[in-house]
Tab-separated table of C-alpha atoms and ligand atoms in Angstrom:
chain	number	residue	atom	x	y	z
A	51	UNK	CA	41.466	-10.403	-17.655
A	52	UNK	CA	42.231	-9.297	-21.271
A	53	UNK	CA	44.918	-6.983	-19.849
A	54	UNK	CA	47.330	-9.363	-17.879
A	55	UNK	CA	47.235	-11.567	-20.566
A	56	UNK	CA	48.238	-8.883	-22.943
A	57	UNK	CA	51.381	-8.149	-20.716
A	58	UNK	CA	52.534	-11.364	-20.499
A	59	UNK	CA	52.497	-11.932	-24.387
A	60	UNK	CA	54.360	-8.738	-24.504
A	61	UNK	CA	56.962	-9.812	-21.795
A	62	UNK	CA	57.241	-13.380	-24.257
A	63	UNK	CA	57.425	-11.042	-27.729
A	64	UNK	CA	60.203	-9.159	-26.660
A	65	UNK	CA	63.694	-9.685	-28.377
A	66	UNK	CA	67.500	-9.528	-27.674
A	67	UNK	CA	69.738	-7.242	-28.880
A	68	UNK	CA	70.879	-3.954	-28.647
A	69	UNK	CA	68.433	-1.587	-26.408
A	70	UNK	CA	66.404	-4.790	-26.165
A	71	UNK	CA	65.874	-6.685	-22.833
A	72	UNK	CA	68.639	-9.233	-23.186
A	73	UNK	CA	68.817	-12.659	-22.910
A	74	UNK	CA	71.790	-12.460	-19.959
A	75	UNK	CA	68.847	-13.415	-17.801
A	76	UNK	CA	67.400	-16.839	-17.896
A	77	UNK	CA	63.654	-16.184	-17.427
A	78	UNK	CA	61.770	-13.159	-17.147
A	79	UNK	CA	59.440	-14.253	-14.554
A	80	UNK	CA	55.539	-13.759	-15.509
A	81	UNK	CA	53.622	-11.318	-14.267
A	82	UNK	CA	51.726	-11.785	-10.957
A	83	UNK	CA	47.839	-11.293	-12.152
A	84	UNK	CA	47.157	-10.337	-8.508
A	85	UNK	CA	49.544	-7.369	-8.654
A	86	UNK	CA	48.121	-4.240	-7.087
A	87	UNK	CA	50.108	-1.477	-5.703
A	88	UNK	CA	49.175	1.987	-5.346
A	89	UNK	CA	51.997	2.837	-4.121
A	90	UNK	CA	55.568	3.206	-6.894
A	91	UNK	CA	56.517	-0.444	-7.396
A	92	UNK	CA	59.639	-1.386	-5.395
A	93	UNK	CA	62.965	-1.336	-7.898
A	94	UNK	CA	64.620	-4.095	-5.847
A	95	UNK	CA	61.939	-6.545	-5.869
A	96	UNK	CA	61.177	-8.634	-9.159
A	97	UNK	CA	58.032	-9.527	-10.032
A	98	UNK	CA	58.103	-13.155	-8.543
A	99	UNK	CA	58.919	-11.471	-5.139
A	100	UNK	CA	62.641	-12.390	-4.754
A	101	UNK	CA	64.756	-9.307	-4.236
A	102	UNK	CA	67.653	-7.736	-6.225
A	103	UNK	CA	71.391	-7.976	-3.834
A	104	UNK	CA	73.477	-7.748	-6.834
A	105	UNK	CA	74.187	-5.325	-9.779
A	106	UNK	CA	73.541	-8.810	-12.099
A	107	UNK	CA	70.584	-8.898	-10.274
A	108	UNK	CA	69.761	-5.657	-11.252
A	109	UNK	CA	70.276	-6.631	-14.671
A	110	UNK	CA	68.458	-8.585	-14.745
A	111	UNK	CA	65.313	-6.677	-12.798
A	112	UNK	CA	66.051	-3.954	-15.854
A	113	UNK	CA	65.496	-6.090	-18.364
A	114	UNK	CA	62.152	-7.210	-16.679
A	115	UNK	CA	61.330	-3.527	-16.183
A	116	UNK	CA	62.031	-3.221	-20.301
A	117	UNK	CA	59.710	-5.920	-20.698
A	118	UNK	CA	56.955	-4.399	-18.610
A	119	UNK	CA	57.399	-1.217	-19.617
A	120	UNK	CA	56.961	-2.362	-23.451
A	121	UNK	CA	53.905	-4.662	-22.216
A	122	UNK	CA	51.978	-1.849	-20.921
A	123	UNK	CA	53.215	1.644	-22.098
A	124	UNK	CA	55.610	2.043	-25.062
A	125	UNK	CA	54.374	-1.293	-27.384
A	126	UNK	CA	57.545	-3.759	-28.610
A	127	UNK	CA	60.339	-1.451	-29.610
A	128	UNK	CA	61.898	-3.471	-32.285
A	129	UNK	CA	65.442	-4.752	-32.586
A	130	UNK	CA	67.924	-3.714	-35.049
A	131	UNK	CA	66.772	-4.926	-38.421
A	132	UNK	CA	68.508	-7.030	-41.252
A	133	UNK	CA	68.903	-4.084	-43.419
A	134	UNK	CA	70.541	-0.715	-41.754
A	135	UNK	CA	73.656	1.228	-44.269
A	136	UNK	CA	73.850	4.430	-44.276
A	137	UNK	CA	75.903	7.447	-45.980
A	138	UNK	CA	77.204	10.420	-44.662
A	139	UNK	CA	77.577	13.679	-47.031
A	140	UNK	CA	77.318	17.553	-46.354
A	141	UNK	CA	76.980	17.536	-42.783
A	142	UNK	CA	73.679	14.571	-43.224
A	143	UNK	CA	73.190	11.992	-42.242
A	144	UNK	CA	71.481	9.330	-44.209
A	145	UNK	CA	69.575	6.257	-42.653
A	146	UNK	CA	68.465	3.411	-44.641
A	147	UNK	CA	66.954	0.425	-42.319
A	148	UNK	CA	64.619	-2.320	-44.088
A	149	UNK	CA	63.322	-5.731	-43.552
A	150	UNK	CA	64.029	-7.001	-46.560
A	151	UNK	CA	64.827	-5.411	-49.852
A	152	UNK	CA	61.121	-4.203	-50.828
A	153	UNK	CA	60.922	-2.962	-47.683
A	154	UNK	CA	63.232	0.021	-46.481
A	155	UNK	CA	62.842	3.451	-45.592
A	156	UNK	CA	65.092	5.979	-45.138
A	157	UNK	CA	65.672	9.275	-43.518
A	158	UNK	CA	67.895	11.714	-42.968
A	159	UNK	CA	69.593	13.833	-40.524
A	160	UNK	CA	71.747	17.151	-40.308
A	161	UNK	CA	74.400	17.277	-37.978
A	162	UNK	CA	76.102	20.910	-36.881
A	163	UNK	CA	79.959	20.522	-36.077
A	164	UNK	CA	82.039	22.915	-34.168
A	165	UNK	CA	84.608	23.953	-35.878
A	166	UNK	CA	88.203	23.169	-35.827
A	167	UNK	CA	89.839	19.663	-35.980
A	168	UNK	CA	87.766	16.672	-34.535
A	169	UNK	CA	89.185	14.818	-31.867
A	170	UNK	CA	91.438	11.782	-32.563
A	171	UNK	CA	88.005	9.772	-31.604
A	172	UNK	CA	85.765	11.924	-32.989
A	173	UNK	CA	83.232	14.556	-31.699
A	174	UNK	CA	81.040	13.925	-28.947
A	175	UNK	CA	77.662	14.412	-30.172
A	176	UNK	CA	74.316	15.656	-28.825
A	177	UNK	CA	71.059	14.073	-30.562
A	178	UNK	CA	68.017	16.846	-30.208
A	179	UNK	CA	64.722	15.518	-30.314
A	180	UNK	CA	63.481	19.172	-32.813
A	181	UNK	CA	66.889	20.193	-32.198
A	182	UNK	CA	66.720	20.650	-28.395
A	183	UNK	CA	66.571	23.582	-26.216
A	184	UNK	CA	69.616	23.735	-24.659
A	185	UNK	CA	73.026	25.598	-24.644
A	186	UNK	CA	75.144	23.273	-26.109
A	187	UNK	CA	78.821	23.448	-24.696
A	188	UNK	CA	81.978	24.083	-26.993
A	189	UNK	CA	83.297	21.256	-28.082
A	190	UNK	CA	79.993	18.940	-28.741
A	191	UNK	CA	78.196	18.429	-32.344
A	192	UNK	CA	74.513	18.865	-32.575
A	193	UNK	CA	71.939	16.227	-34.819
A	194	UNK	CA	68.843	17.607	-35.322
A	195	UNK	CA	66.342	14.306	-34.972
A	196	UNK	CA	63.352	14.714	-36.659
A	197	UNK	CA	61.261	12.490	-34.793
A	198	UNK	CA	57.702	13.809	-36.732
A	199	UNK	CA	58.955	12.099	-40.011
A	200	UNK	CA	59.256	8.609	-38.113
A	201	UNK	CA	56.384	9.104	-36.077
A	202	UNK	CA	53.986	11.869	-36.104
A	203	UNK	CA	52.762	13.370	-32.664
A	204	UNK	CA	49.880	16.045	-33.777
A	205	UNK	CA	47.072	14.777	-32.035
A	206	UNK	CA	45.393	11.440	-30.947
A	207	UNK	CA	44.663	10.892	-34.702
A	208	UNK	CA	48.584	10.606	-35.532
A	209	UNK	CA	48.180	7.239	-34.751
A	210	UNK	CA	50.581	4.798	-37.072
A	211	UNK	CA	51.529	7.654	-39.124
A	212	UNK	CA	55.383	7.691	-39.754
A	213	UNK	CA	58.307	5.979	-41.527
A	214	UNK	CA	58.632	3.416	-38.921
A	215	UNK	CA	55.150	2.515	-39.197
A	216	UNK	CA	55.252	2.044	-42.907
A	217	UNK	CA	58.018	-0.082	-42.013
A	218	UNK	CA	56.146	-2.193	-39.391
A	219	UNK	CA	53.217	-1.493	-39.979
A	220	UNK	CA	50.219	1.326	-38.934
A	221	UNK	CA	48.798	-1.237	-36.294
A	222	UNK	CA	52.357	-1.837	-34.587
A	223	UNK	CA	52.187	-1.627	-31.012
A	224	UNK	CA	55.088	0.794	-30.746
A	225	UNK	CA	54.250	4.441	-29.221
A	226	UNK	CA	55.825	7.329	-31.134
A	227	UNK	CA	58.017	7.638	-28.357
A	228	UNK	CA	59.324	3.611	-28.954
A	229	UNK	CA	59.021	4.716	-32.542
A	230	UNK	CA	61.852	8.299	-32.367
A	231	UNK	CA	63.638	5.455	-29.949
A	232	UNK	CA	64.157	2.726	-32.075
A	233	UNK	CA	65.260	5.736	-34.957
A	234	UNK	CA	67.698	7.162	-32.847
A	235	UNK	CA	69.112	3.686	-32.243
A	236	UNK	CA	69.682	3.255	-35.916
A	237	UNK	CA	71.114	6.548	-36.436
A	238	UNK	CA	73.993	5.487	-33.615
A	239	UNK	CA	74.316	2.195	-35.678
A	240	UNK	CA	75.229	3.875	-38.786
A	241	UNK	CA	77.613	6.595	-36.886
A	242	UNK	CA	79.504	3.733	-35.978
A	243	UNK	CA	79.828	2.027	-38.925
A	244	UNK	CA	80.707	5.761	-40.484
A	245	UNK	CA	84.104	6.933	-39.369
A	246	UNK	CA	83.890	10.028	-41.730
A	247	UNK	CA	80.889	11.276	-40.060
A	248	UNK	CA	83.536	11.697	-37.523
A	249	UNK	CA	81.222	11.257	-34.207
A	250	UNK	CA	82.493	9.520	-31.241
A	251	UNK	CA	79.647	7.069	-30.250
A	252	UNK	CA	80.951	6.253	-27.118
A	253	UNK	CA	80.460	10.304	-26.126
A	254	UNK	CA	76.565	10.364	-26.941
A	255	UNK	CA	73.781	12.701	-25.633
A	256	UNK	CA	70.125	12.991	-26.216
A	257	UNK	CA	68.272	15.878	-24.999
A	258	UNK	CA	64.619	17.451	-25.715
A	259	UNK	CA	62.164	19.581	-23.635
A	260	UNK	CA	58.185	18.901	-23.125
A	261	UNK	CA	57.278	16.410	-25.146
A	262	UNK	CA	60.356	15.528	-26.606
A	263	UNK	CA	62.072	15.198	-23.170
A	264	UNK	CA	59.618	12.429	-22.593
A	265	UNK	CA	60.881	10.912	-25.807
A	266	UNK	CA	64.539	11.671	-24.601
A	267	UNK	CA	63.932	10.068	-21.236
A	268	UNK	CA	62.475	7.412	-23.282
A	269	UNK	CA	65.560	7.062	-25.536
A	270	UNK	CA	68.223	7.319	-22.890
A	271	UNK	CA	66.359	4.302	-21.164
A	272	UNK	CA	66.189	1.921	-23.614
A	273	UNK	CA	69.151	2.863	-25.696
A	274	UNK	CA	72.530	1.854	-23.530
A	275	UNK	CA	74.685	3.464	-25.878
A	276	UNK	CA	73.523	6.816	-25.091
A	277	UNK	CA	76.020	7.873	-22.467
A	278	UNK	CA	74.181	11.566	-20.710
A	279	UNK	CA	70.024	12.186	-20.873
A	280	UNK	CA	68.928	15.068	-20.603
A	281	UNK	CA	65.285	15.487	-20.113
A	282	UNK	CA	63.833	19.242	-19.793
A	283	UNK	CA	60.286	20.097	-19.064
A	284	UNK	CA	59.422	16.395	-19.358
A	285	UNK	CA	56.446	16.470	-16.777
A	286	UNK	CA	53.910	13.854	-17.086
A	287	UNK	CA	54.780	10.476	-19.558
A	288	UNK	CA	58.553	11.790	-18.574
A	289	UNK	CA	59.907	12.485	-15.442
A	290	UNK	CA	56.368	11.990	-13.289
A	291	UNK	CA	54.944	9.063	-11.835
A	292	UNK	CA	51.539	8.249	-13.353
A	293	UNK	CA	50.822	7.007	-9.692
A	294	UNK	CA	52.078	9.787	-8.228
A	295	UNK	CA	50.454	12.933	-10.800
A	296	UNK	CA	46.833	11.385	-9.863
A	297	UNK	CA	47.548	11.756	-6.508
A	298	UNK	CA	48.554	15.350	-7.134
A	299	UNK	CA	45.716	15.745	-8.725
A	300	UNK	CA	43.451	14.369	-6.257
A	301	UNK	CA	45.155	17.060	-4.127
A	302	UNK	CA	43.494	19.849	-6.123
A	303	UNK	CA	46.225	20.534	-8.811
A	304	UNK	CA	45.909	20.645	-12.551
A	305	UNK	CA	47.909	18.552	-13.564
A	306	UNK	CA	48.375	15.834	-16.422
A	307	UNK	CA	47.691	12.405	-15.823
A	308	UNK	CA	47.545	9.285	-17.608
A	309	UNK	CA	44.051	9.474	-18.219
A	310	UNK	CA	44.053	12.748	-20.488
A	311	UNK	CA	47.447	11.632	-22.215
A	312	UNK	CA	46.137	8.837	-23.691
A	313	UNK	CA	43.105	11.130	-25.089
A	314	UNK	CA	45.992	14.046	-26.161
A	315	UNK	CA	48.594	12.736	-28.420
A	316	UNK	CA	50.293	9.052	-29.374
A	317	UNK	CA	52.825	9.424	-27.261
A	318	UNK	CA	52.126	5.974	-25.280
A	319	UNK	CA	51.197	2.353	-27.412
A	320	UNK	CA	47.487	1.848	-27.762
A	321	UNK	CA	48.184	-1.225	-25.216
A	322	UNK	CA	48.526	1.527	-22.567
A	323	UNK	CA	44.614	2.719	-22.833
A	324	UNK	CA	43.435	-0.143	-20.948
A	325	UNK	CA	45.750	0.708	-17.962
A	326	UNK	CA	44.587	4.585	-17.200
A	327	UNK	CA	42.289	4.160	-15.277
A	328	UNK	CA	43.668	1.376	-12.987
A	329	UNK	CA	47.088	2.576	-12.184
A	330	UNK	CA	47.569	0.159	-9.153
A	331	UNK	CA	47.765	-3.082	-11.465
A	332	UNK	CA	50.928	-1.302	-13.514
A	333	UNK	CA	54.124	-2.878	-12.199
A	334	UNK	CA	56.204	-0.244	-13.765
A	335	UNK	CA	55.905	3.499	-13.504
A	336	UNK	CA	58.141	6.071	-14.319
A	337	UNK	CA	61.055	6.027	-11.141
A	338	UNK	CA	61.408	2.368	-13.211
A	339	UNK	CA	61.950	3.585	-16.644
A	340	UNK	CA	64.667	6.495	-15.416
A	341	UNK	CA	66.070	3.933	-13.403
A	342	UNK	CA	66.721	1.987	-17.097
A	343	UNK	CA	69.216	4.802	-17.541
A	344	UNK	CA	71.825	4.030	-14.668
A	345	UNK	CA	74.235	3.733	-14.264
A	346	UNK	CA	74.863	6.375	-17.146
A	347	UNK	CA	74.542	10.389	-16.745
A	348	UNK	CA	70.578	11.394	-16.196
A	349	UNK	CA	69.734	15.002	-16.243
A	350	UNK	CA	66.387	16.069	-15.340
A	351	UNK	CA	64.976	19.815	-15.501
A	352	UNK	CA	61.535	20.844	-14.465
A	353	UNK	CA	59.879	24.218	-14.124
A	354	UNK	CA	57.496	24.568	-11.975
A	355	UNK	CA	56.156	28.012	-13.404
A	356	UNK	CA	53.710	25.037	-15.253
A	357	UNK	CA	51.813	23.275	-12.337
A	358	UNK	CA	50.542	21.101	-15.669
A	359	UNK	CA	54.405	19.676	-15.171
A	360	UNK	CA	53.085	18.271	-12.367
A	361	UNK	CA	56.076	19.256	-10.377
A	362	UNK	CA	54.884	17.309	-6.783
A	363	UNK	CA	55.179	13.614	-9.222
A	364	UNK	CA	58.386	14.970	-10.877
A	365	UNK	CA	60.235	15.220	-7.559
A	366	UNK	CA	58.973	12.098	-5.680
A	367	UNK	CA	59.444	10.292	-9.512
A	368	UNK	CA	62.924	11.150	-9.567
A	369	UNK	CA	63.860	10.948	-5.648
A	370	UNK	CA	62.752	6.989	-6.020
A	371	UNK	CA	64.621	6.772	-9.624
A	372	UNK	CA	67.770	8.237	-7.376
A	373	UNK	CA	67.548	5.762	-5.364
A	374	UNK	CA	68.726	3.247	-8.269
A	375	UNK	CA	71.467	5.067	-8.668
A	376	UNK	CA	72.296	5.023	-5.200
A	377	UNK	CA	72.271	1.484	-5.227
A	378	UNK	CA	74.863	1.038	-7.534
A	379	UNK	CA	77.194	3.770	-6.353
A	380	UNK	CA	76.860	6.438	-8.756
A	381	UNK	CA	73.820	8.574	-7.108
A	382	UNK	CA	75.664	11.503	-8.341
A	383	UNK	CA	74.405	10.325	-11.620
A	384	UNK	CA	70.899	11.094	-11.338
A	385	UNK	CA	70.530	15.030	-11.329
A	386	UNK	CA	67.508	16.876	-11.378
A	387	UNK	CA	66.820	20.388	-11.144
A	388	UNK	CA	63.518	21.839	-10.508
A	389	UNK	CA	62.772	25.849	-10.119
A	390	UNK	CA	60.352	28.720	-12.217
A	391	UNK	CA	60.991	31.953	-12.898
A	392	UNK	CA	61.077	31.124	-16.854
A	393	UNK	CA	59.225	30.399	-20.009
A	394	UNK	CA	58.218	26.477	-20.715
A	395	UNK	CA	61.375	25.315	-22.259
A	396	UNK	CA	63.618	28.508	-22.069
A	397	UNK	CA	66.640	27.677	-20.617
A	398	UNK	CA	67.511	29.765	-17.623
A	399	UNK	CA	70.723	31.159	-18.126
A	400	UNK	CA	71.555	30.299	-13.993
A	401	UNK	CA	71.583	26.415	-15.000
A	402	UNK	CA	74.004	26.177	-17.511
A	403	UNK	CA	76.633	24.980	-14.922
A	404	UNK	CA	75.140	22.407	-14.187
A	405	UNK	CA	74.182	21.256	-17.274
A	406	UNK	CA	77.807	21.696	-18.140
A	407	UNK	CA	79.023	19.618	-15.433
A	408	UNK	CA	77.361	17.054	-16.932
A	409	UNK	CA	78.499	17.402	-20.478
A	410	UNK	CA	81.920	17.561	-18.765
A	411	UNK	CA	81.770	14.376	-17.013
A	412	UNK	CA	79.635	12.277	-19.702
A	413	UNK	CA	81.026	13.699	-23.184
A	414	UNK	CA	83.966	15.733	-22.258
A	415	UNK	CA	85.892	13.663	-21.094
A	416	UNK	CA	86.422	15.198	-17.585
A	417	UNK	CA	85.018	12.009	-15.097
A	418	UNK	CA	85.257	13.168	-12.161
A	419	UNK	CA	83.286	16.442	-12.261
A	420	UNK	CA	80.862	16.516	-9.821
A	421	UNK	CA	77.426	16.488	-10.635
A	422	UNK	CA	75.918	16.221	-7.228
A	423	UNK	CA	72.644	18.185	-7.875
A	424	UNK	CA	69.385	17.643	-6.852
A	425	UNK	CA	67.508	20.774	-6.224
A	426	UNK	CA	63.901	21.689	-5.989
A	427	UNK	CA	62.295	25.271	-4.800
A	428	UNK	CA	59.551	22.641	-3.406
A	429	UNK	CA	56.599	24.776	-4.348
A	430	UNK	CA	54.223	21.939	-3.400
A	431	UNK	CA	54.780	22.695	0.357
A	432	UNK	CA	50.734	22.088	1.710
A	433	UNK	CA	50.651	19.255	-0.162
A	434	UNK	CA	51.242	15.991	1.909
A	435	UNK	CA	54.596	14.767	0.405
A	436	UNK	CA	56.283	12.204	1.824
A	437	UNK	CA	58.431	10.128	0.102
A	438	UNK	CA	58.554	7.042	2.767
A	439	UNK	CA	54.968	6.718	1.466
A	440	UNK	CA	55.052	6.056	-1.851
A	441	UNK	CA	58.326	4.019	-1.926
A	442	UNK	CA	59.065	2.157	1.600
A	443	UNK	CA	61.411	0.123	-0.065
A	444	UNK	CA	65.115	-0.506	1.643
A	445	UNK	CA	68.163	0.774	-0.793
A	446	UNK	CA	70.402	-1.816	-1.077
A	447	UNK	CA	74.326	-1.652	-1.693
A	448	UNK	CA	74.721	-3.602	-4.572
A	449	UNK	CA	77.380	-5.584	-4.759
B	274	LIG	C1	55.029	18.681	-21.295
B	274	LIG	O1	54.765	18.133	-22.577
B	274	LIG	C2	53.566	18.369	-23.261
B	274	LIG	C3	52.369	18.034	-22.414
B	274	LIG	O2	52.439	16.677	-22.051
B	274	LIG	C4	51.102	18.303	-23.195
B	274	LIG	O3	49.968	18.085	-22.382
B	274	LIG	C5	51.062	19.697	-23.733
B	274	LIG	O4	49.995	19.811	-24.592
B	274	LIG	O5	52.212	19.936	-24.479
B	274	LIG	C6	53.421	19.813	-23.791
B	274	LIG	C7	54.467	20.162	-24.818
B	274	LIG	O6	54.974	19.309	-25.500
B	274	LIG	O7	54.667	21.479	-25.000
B	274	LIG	C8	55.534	21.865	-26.026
């Protein structure tokens, strides 16, 4: 059973510290080698069957969910390292992060400011995986993250290519996606150590579309200080469910599953290959990792113009993610908006207020905004949907 015992040495590699599974939490409990569920794994249940009543509790079940999820998917995302200064000049933004002093790298970033005077705290910033594909409110400063020059994402043959992996090394577990993570969590570490930058770090967004809202989705879950997420056009390795994009699949649909994505691009850690084809002994999937983002803003966007999407495993992914959110009070939290009628990654003009509610609520300063949305035009009707299901879990009130 080569792969259970490379999850557990993954749950026992991985570190403390900022975006890192803590160590609040006495033990992460070991896998169960018998697990098997082809159904979404339960939220409120940890892995040694005792369930989660309180919001420590929950705490604690995310940082065994960060575990897992690095175990099987996204490889060790690495903690901050001894070495990370940085410089601000010209409106960029320059990272330095090493191990030790013959080995650093460094890259940079260009941030767009609105103009006028900053705020006494700073500007509230939005970090674009390529930029990002969104109308960006008045009021909010854009970096553009570069995410190709810390970890390339052509094709399957990308591989270990990227600063962070001449920093750690081209056989590192770490996906691209734990790669652009662990990048963007530097570049936060230097904005607060660089009051001239002028950025308010506690008013932080990350956003991308297609492949780069996976890595957003990605980002907002294992980085805490990211306050608002904003995945577009995520579909499968985002907002999906591997679990629940087969099944759509075995419905008849097109759509992407974990099987091809390993074969596509890097986006996942080598240590995922060995999963693809057995979903049922993962005992994360992708409700789990959105769920890493509450209780802090989560903004989902799908189209389902692009069946590829796989728009069935987008909704039931996100209505079991909600119901983490739920749990702890703040289900308005969680929104997700899925309709067509638009180019992959165009944003549709008709969304912007809801996208603005929550840049008003999570960087704007205005809290109590509501951003109760969670809308679908539920063009998988034929298809035998049922949430009750896939999840049949209770939601708890967590005290
Ligand atoms: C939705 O994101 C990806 C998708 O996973 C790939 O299969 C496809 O090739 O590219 C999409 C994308 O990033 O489009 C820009």
């Amino acid at each position: 059973m080569i792969s259970k015992t490379a999850a557990v040495i993954g749950i026992a590699l991985s570190l403390s510290g900022p975006g890192q599974a803590s160590d609040t939490c006495s033990t992460i409990p070991a896998l169960d080698p018998s697990f098997d569920l082809v159904k979404l794994p339960d939220p409120f249940t940890f892995a040694n069957g005792s369930k989660v009543t309180t919001r420590d509790d929950w705490e604690c079940r995310r940082n065994e969910i960060i575990s897992f999820l690095q175990a099987y998917e996204a490889g060790t995302l690495p903690p901050k390292p001894p070495i990370v200064s940085g410089t601000f000049s010209r409106n960029v933004l320059n990272v330095t992060a090493g191990l030790s002093s013959d080995n650093v790298i460094s890259f940079t970033s260009s941030i767009k400011f609105p103009t006028g005077n900053a705020p006494e705290n700073g500007w509230p910033l939005l970090i674009g995986l390529d930029g990002g594909s969104i109308p960006v409110p008045a009021g909010v400063a854009v970096l553009t993250f570069t995410e190709g020059t810390i970890a390339q994402q052509n094709t399957a043959s990308s591989r270990g290519i990227g600063l962070f992996f001449d920093l750690y090394g081209a056989n590192a577990t770490a996906s691209a996606m734990t790669a652009w993570t662990w990048a963007i969590s530097r570049i936060i570490d230097v904005l607060e150590e660089t009051p001239s930058a002028q950025i308010d770090t506690t008013k932080i967004a990350v956003t991308g579309c297609s492949r780069d809202g996976k890595g957003a989705l990605t980002a907002g879950a294992f980085e805490p200080r990211i306050a608002l997420t904003i995945a577009q056009e995520s579909g499968s390795g985002g907002a999906a469910c591997w679990r629940l994009s087969l099944y759509e699949q075995d419905k008849g649909e097109v759509v992407q599953t974990a099987t091809e994505i390993v074969q596509e691009n890097v986006w996942f850690s080598p240590l995922f290959d060995q999963y693809v084809n057995t979903l049922e002994v993962l005992p994360i999937d992708h409700h789990l990792l959105a769920a890493l983002v509450a209780p802090r803003g989560l903004l989902v966007f799908d189209n389902t113009d692009f069946i590829w999407l796989s728009p069935v495993s987008n909704f039931g992914c996100m209505s079991a993610a909600r119901d983490v959110f739920t749990a702890l009070g703040v289900e308005e939290n969680l929104g997700f908006m899925q309709q067509g009628g638009h180019a992959h990654c165009a944003f549709p003009a008709n969304q912007t207020s809801f996208l603005d509610a929550f840049f008003n609520k999570f960087l704007l300063g205005q809290t109590e905004t509501n951003t109760s949305i969670f809308v679908t035009n539920g063009v998988w009707n034929g298809v035998e949907w049922v949430p009750s299901n896939w999840t049949g879990w209770e939601v708890p009130t967590l005290a």
